[in-house]
Tab-separated table of C-alpha atoms in Angstrom:
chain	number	residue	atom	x	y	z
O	154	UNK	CA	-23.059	71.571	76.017
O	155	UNK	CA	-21.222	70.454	72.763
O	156	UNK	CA	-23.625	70.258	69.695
O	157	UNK	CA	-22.303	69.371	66.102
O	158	UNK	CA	-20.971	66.235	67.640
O	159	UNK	CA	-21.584	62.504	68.347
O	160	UNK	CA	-25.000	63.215	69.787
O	161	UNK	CA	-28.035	63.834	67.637
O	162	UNK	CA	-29.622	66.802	67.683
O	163	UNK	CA	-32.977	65.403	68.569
O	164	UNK	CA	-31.146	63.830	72.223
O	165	UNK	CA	-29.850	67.567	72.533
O	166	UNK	CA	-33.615	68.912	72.330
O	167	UNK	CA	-33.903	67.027	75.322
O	168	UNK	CA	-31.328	67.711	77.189
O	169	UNK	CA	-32.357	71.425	76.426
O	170	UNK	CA	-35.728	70.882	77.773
O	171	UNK	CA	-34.647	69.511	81.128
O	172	UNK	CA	-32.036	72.554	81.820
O	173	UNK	CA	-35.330	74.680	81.124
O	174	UNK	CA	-36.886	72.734	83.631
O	175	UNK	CA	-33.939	72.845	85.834
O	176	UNK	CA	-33.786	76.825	84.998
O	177	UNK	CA	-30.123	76.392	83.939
O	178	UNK	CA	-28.571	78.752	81.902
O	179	UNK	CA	-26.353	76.932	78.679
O	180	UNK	CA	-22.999	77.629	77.619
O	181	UNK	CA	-23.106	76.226	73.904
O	182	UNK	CA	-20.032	75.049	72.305
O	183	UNK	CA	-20.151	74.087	68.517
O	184	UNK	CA	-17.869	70.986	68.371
O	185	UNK	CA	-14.841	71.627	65.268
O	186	UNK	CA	-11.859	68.975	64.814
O	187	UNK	CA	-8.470	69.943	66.293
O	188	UNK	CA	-6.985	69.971	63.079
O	189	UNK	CA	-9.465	72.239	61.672
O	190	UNK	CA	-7.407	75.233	60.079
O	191	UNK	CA	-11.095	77.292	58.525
O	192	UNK	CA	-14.022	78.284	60.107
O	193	UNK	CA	-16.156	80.446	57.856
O	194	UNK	CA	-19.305	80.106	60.626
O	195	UNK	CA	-21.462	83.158	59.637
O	196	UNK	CA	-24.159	83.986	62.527
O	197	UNK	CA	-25.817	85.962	59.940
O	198	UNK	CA	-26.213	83.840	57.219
O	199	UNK	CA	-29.478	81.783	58.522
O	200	UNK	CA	-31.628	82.199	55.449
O	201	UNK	CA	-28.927	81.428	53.144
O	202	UNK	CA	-27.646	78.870	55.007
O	203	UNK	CA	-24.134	77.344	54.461
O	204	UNK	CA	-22.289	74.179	53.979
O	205	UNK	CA	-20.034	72.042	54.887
O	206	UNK	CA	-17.298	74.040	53.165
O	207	UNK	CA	-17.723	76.719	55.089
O	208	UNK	CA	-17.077	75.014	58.418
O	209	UNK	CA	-17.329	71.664	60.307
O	210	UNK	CA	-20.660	70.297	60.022
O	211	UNK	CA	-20.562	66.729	61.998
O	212	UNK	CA	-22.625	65.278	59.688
O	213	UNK	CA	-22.172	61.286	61.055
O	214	UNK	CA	-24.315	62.878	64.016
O	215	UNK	CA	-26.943	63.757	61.679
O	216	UNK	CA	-26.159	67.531	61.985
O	217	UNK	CA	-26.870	69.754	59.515
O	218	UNK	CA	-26.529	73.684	59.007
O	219	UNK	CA	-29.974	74.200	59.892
O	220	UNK	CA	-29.781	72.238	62.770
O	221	UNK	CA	-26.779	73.691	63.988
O	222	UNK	CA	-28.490	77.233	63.780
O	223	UNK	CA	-31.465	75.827	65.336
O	224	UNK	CA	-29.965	74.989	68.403
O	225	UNK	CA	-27.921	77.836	68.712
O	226	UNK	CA	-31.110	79.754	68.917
O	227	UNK	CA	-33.286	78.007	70.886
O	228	UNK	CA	-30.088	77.984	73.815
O	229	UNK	CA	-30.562	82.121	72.621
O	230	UNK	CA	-33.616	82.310	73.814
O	231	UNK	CA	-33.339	79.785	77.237
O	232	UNK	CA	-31.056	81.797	78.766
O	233	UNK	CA	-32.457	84.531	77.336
O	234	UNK	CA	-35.917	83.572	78.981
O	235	UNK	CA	-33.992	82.444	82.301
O	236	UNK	CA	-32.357	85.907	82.796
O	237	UNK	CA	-35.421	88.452	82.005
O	238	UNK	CA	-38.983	86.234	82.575
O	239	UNK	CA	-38.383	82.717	84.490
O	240	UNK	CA	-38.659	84.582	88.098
O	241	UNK	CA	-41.148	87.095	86.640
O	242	UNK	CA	-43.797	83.812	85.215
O	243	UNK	CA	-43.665	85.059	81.814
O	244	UNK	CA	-42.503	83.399	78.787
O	245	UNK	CA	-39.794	83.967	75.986
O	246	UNK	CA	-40.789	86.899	74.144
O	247	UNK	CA	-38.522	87.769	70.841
O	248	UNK	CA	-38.260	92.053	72.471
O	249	UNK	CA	-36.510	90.149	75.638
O	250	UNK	CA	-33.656	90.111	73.391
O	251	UNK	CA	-33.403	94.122	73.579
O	252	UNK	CA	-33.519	93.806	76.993
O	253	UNK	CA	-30.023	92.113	77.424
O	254	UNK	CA	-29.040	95.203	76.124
O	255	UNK	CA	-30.925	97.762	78.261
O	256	UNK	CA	-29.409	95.994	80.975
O	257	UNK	CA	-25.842	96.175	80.044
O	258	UNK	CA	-26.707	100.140	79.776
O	259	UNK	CA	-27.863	100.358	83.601
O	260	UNK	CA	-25.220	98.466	84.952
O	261	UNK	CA	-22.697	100.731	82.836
O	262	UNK	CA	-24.281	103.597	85.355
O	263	UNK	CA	-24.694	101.431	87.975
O	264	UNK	CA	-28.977	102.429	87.913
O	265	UNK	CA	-30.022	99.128	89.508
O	266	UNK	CA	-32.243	96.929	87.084
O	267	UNK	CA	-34.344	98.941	84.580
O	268	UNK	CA	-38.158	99.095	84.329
O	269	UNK	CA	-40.522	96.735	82.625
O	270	UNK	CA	-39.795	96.902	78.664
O	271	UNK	CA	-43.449	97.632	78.331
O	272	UNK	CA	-43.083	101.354	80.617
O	273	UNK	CA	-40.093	101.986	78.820
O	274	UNK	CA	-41.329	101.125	74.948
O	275	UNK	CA	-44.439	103.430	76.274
O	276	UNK	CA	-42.683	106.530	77.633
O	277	UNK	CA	-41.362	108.864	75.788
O	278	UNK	CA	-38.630	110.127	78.146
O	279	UNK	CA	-38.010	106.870	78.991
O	280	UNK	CA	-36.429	106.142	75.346
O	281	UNK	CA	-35.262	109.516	74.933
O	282	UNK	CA	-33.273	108.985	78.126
O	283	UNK	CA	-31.782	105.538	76.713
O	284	UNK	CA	-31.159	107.106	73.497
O	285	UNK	CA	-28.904	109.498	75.951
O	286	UNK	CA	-27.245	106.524	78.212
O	287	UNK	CA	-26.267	104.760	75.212
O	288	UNK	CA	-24.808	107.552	73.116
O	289	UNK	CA	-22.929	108.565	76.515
O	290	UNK	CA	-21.976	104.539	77.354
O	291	UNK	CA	-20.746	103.867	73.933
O	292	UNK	CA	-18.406	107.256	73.805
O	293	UNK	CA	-17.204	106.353	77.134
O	294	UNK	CA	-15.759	102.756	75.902
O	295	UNK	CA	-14.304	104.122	72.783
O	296	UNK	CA	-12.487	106.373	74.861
O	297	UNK	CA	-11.554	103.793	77.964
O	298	UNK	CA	-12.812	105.703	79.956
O	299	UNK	CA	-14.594	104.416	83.715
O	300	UNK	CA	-18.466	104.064	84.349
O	301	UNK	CA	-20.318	106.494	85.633
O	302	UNK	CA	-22.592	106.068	89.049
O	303	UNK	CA	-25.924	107.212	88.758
O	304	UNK	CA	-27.008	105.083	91.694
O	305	UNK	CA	-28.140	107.989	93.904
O	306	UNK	CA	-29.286	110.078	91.500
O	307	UNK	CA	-32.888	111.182	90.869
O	308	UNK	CA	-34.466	110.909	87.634
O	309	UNK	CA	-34.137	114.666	87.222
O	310	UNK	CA	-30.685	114.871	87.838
O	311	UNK	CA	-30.054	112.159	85.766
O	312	UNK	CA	-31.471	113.633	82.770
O	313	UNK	CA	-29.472	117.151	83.772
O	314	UNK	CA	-26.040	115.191	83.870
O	315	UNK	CA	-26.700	113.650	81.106
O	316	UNK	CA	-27.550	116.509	79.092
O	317	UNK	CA	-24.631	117.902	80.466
O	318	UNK	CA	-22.488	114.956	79.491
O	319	UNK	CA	-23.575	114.949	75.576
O	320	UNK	CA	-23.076	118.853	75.297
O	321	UNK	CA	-19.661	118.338	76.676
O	322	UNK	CA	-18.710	115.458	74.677
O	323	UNK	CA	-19.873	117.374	71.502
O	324	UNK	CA	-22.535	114.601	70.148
O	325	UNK	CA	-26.071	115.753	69.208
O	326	UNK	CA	-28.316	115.328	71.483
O	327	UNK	CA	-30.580	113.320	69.085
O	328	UNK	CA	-30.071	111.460	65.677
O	329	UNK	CA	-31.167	112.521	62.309
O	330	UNK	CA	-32.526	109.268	61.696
């Protein structure tokens, strides 16, 4: 879908709506001018807000900035809803958005899909064995280096090679935070 273009925001709503009904994921493109030479677009500016000057706002369409971020998170949270709860008969809930992540972290050790966020947010060796697949996951990009496959492995043995892994790797095995 292009937004920040001819059609109004308001017709995009809708056409939102029916790929929820539909169940279709959306890839969002934010329309800017060929000749465009600066886009200042800042994700993280939503309670500020910014203008015009900052990037191409299609304003003959009726966009705005606010808009513009509107729709960009509402498409957020469709796909983020289709992926996680659709098949499941829940609905969008703002933690999903962790989830995305969890996932990404059990594919990385090819684990299969993770439990519910609920067990995991409950258990503490649940967390405390993220905590570990991340710390592992993100040293292992830094350094290029393969995935690992945990896809046979037990839950004890996971824990042991990752234990293993973090003592060898030199990180501590949990933050100071």
């Amino acid at each position: 879908m292009i937004y920040n273009y001819d059609i109004p925001y308001e017709k995009m709503l809708k056409k939102l709506d029916y790929c929820k009904k539909w169940g279709v994921q959306i890839a969002d493109c934010r329309y800017r001018p060929l000749d465009s030479i600066k886009d200042d677009y800042n994700p993280g500016k939503f309670r500020s807000g910014q203008t015009g000057e900052d990037y191409y706002i299609h304003t003959d369409g009726g966009w705005t900035d606010q808009k513009i971020r509107d729709f960009r998170r509402r498409v957020r949270q469709l796909n983020i809803w289709i992926r996680y709860a659709r098949d499941k008969g829940l609905g969008y809930d703002k933690r999903m958005e962790k989830w995305s992540s969890i996932h990404n972290t059990f594919k990385f050790f090819h684990m299969g899909r993770p439990p519910q966020l609920e067990v995991i947010e409950k258990s503490p060796t649940w967390k405390r064995r993220l905590e570990m697949m991340n710390r592992i996951k993100n040293y292992y990009k830094k350094q290029n280096l393969n995935t690992l496959d945990y896809s046979s492995f037990t839950k004890k043995r996971i824990d042991e090679e990752l234990k293993k892994i973090i003592t060898n790797i030199d990180l501590p095995l949990f933050s100071s935070r």
